[in-house]
Amino acid sequence: MSAALGLTAALVASLAYGVASVLQALGARRAASAGGAAPTTGGAGAVGLARQPLYLAGVVLDGAAWLVSLVALRTLPLFAVQALLAGSLAVTALLGARALGVRLGRVEHAAVVAAVAGLALVAAGAQPGRPQPAPPGTVEAALGLAVALALLVAVPAGTSERPRRWLEGRTGALVLSCAAGVAYSVAALCARLVEPASPLGLLTEPATWAVVISGVAGTLLYGRALSGDGVVAATAALWVVEVVVGGAAGLLLLGDGVRPGWATPVVIGVGLALAACVQLARPASEAQPAG
């Protein structure tokens, strides 16, 4: 698999994530409006969201984007793929200017430019290729962490009023979103490690199950984070954790590399991408529907 194909897959996944976010936001707001709840309170509930075609289309597109991103992880370092995927916030912001009624000011337009420039540096400096063998026990530890994160989804069952209220606040949303970022990082790490001898062998790979479990856990944790009123912090935290934790795991455990002489530009690129994500998260998530 060529590096060009991996780069193309990452860019396609980033675009799909951005479109999916807009679709889910539109669906969630329509569900909340139909249920008489304020759009920012998460009052629509799971039943209301399940009745919204736009929201469901966004969820399906999210899943497709994740699968495409796994293709990119076969040839590109984790830090490059995660940074490129974080660029989906720029797509969300630009589409949201029309679909969600987002008013992008000079700062937001500058953030879009910074994101594109930063991602270009990251993509140019990434050293393509398959990862080095991971240290012994890496896959087993990742699988254990994936299971723990999956169990975390079921901890706040909603039977106790205090945990439920805490999770619906900004602090709870931040914690859940960070946990989702870790889960997605585990999925990305293990996707780089999967080396099946045959299609059937894919089912017997512990790394495969770590990818599936952590991917599902990340989706559920992030969905719960978005059900509260801390959407801004949740969105920014998710991408920051994915870029930092996922990228560091790839560099430390898999020997992901940077082209000779490109270390400084890549660091600058990641910094620009992260700063742009934090800035763009606000208008992309807080905007009201147009009209």
mmCIF file of N, CA and C in Angstrom, residues 47-96:
data_model
loop_
_atom_site.group_PDB
_atom_site.id
_atom_site.type_symbol
_atom_site.label_atom_id
_atom_site.label_comp_id
_atom_site.label_asym_id
_atom_site.label_seq_id
_atom_site.Cartn_x
_atom_site.Cartn_y
_atom_site.Cartn_z
ATOM 1 N N VAL A 47 -33.955 8.420 21.904
ATOM 2 C CA VAL A 47 -35.104 8.069 21.060
ATOM 3 C C VAL A 47 -35.339 9.143 20.015
ATOM 4 N N GLY A 48 -35.274 10.397 20.441
ATOM 5 C CA GLY A 48 -35.469 11.491 19.502
ATOM 6 C C GLY A 48 -34.402 11.518 18.428
ATOM 7 N N LEU A 49 -33.159 11.273 18.810
ATOM 8 C CA LEU A 49 -32.069 11.258 17.835
ATOM 9 C C LEU A 49 -32.238 10.112 16.847
ATOM 10 N N ALA A 50 -32.692 8.968 17.336
ATOM 11 C CA ALA A 50 -32.858 7.802 16.467
ATOM 12 C C ALA A 50 -33.926 8.021 15.409
ATOM 13 N N ARG A 51 -34.785 9.015 15.605
ATOM 14 C CA ARG A 51 -35.851 9.298 14.642
ATOM 15 C C ARG A 51 -35.438 10.356 13.618
ATOM 16 N N GLN A 52 -34.236 10.858 13.744
ATOM 17 C CA GLN A 52 -33.775 11.915 12.848
ATOM 18 C C GLN A 52 -32.863 11.338 11.761
ATOM 19 N N PRO A 53 -33.306 11.314 10.503
ATOM 20 C CA PRO A 53 -32.485 10.750 9.417
ATOM 21 C C PRO A 53 -31.128 11.447 9.271
ATOM 22 N N LEU A 54 -31.102 12.769 9.451
ATOM 23 C CA LEU A 54 -29.839 13.491 9.306
ATOM 24 C C LEU A 54 -28.827 13.040 10.356
ATOM 25 N N TYR A 55 -29.305 12.871 11.591
ATOM 26 C CA TYR A 55 -28.404 12.421 12.652
ATOM 27 C C TYR A 55 -27.888 11.017 12.364
ATOM 28 N N LEU A 56 -28.778 10.130 11.954
ATOM 29 C CA LEU A 56 -28.377 8.758 11.652
ATOM 30 C C LEU A 56 -27.409 8.710 10.473
ATOM 31 N N ALA A 57 -27.645 9.560 9.472
ATOM 32 C CA ALA A 57 -26.724 9.622 8.337
ATOM 33 C C ALA A 57 -25.344 10.079 8.797
ATOM 34 N N GLY A 58 -25.320 11.031 9.736
ATOM 35 C CA GLY A 58 -24.042 11.489 10.274
ATOM 36 C C GLY A 58 -23.307 10.393 11.017
ATOM 37 N N VAL A 59 -24.049 9.592 11.778
ATOM 38 C CA VAL A 59 -23.428 8.485 12.521
ATOM 39 C C VAL A 59 -22.843 7.457 11.547
ATOM 40 N N VAL A 60 -23.597 7.130 10.502
ATOM 41 C CA VAL A 60 -23.114 6.173 9.504
ATOM 42 C C VAL A 60 -21.869 6.712 8.809
ATOM 43 N N LEU A 61 -21.889 7.999 8.464
ATOM 44 C CA LEU A 61 -20.736 8.612 7.809
ATOM 45 C C LEU A 61 -19.534 8.642 8.744
ATOM 46 N N ASP A 62 -19.782 8.855 10.031
ATOM 47 C CA ASP A 62 -18.713 8.789 11.029
ATOM 48 C C ASP A 62 -18.043 7.420 11.009
ATOM 49 N N GLY A 63 -18.867 6.371 10.995
ATOM 50 C CA GLY A 63 -18.318 5.017 10.971
ATOM 51 C C GLY A 63 -17.528 4.745 9.718
ATOM 52 N N ALA A 64 -18.041 5.220 8.582
ATOM 53 C CA ALA A 64 -17.323 5.037 7.322
ATOM 54 C C ALA A 64 -15.994 5.778 7.341
ATOM 55 N N ALA A 65 -15.996 6.987 7.908
ATOM 56 C CA ALA A 65 -14.761 7.766 8.001
ATOM 57 C C ALA A 65 -13.730 7.038 8.859
ATOM 58 N N TRP A 66 -14.202 6.432 9.932
ATOM 59 C CA TRP A 66 -13.283 5.700 10.806
ATOM 60 C C TRP A 66 -12.661 4.515 10.072
ATOM 61 N N LEU A 67 -13.462 3.802 9.309
ATOM 62 C CA LEU A 67 -12.939 2.665 8.546
ATOM 63 C C LEU A 67 -11.918 3.122 7.509
ATOM 64 N N VAL A 68 -12.194 4.249 6.850
ATOM 65 C CA VAL A 68 -11.241 4.776 5.873
ATOM 66 C C VAL A 68 -9.946 5.205 6.563
ATOM 67 N N SER A 69 -10.068 5.754 7.766
ATOM 68 C CA SER A 69 -8.865 6.182 8.491
ATOM 69 C C SER A 69 -7.959 4.991 8.821
ATOM 70 N N LEU A 70 -8.549 3.808 8.979
ATOM 71 C CA LEU A 70 -7.748 2.618 9.258
ATOM 72 C C LEU A 70 -6.849 2.289 8.068
ATOM 73 N N VAL A 71 -7.316 2.606 6.857
ATOM 74 C CA VAL A 71 -6.488 2.411 5.671
ATOM 75 C C VAL A 71 -5.257 3.312 5.740
ATOM 76 N N ALA A 72 -5.464 4.559 6.150
ATOM 77 C CA ALA A 72 -4.349 5.497 6.267
ATOM 78 C C ALA A 72 -3.323 5.029 7.292
ATOM 79 N N LEU A 73 -3.807 4.410 8.363
ATOM 80 C CA LEU A 73 -2.911 3.970 9.435
ATOM 81 C C LEU A 73 -2.012 2.814 9.013
ATOM 82 N N ARG A 74 -2.307 2.185 7.892
ATOM 83 C CA ARG A 74 -1.465 1.089 7.424
ATOM 84 C C ARG A 74 -0.118 1.582 6.914
ATOM 85 N N THR A 75 -0.053 2.847 6.483
ATOM 86 C CA THR A 75 1.199 3.343 5.885
ATOM 87 C C THR A 75 1.722 4.620 6.513
ATOM 88 N N LEU A 76 0.876 5.371 7.216
ATOM 89 C CA LEU A 76 1.307 6.659 7.763
ATOM 90 C C LEU A 76 1.450 6.591 9.279
ATOM 91 N N PRO A 77 2.370 7.367 9.857
ATOM 92 C CA PRO A 77 2.527 7.404 11.314
ATOM 93 C C PRO A 77 1.260 7.886 12.002
ATOM 94 N N LEU A 78 1.102 7.470 13.251
ATOM 95 C CA LEU A 78 -0.080 7.855 14.004
ATOM 96 C C LEU A 78 -0.226 9.365 14.120
ATOM 97 N N PHE A 79 0.888 10.061 14.398
ATOM 98 C CA PHE A 79 0.778 11.502 14.613
ATOM 99 C C PHE A 79 0.281 12.201 13.354
ATOM 100 N N ALA A 80 0.660 11.699 12.188
ATOM 101 C CA ALA A 80 0.232 12.322 10.934
ATOM 102 C C ALA A 80 -1.249 12.078 10.684
ATOM 103 N N VAL A 81 -1.686 10.837 10.862
ATOM 104 C CA VAL A 81 -3.096 10.511 10.620
ATOM 105 C C VAL A 81 -3.998 11.250 11.594
ATOM 106 N N GLN A 82 -3.631 11.254 12.884
ATOM 107 C CA GLN A 82 -4.477 11.910 13.881
ATOM 108 C C GLN A 82 -4.558 13.409 13.631
ATOM 109 N N ALA A 83 -3.436 14.022 13.246
ATOM 110 C CA ALA A 83 -3.451 15.457 12.965
ATOM 111 C C ALA A 83 -4.304 15.763 11.743
ATOM 112 N N LEU A 84 -4.205 14.935 10.715
ATOM 113 C CA LEU A 84 -5.006 15.142 9.517
ATOM 114 C C LEU A 84 -6.495 14.974 9.813
ATOM 115 N N LEU A 85 -6.833 13.999 10.644
ATOM 116 C CA LEU A 85 -8.238 13.807 11.007
ATOM 117 C C LEU A 85 -8.760 14.986 11.827
ATOM 118 N N ALA A 86 -7.903 15.550 12.665
ATOM 119 C CA ALA A 86 -8.313 16.713 13.451
ATOM 120 C C ALA A 86 -8.679 17.888 12.559
ATOM 121 N N GLY A 87 -8.143 17.895 11.351
ATOM 122 C CA GLY A 87 -8.485 18.943 10.403
ATOM 123 C C GLY A 87 -9.944 18.930 9.986
ATOM 124 N N SER A 88 -10.684 17.899 10.383
ATOM 125 C CA SER A 88 -12.111 17.842 10.050
ATOM 126 C C SER A 88 -12.875 18.997 10.686
ATOM 127 N N LEU A 89 -12.321 19.542 11.774
ATOM 128 C CA LEU A 89 -12.981 20.678 12.405
ATOM 129 C C LEU A 89 -13.009 21.886 11.479
ATOM 130 N N ALA A 90 -11.981 22.026 10.644
ATOM 131 C CA ALA A 90 -11.989 23.116 9.664
ATOM 132 C C ALA A 90 -13.107 22.907 8.658
ATOM 133 N N VAL A 91 -13.297 21.631 8.256
ATOM 134 C CA VAL A 91 -14.395 21.313 7.339
ATOM 135 C C VAL A 91 -15.738 21.615 8.000
ATOM 136 N N THR A 92 -15.877 21.227 9.257
ATOM 137 C CA THR A 92 -17.113 21.482 9.987
ATOM 138 C C THR A 92 -17.400 22.968 10.088
ATOM 139 N N ALA A 93 -16.365 23.752 10.375
ATOM 140 C CA ALA A 93 -16.553 25.191 10.523
ATOM 141 C C ALA A 93 -16.991 25.831 9.220
ATOM 142 N N LEU A 94 -16.370 25.428 8.117
ATOM 143 C CA LEU A 94 -16.709 26.021 6.824
ATOM 144 C C LEU A 94 -18.118 25.625 6.388
ATOM 145 N N LEU A 95 -18.466 24.343 6.554
ATOM 146 C CA LEU A 95 -19.817 23.909 6.204
ATOM 147 C C LEU A 95 -20.851 24.502 7.160
ATOM 148 N N GLY A 96 -20.451 24.628 8.423
ATOM 149 C CA GLY A 96 -21.371 25.165 9.417
ATOM 150 C C GLY A 96 -21.735 26.611 9.163
#
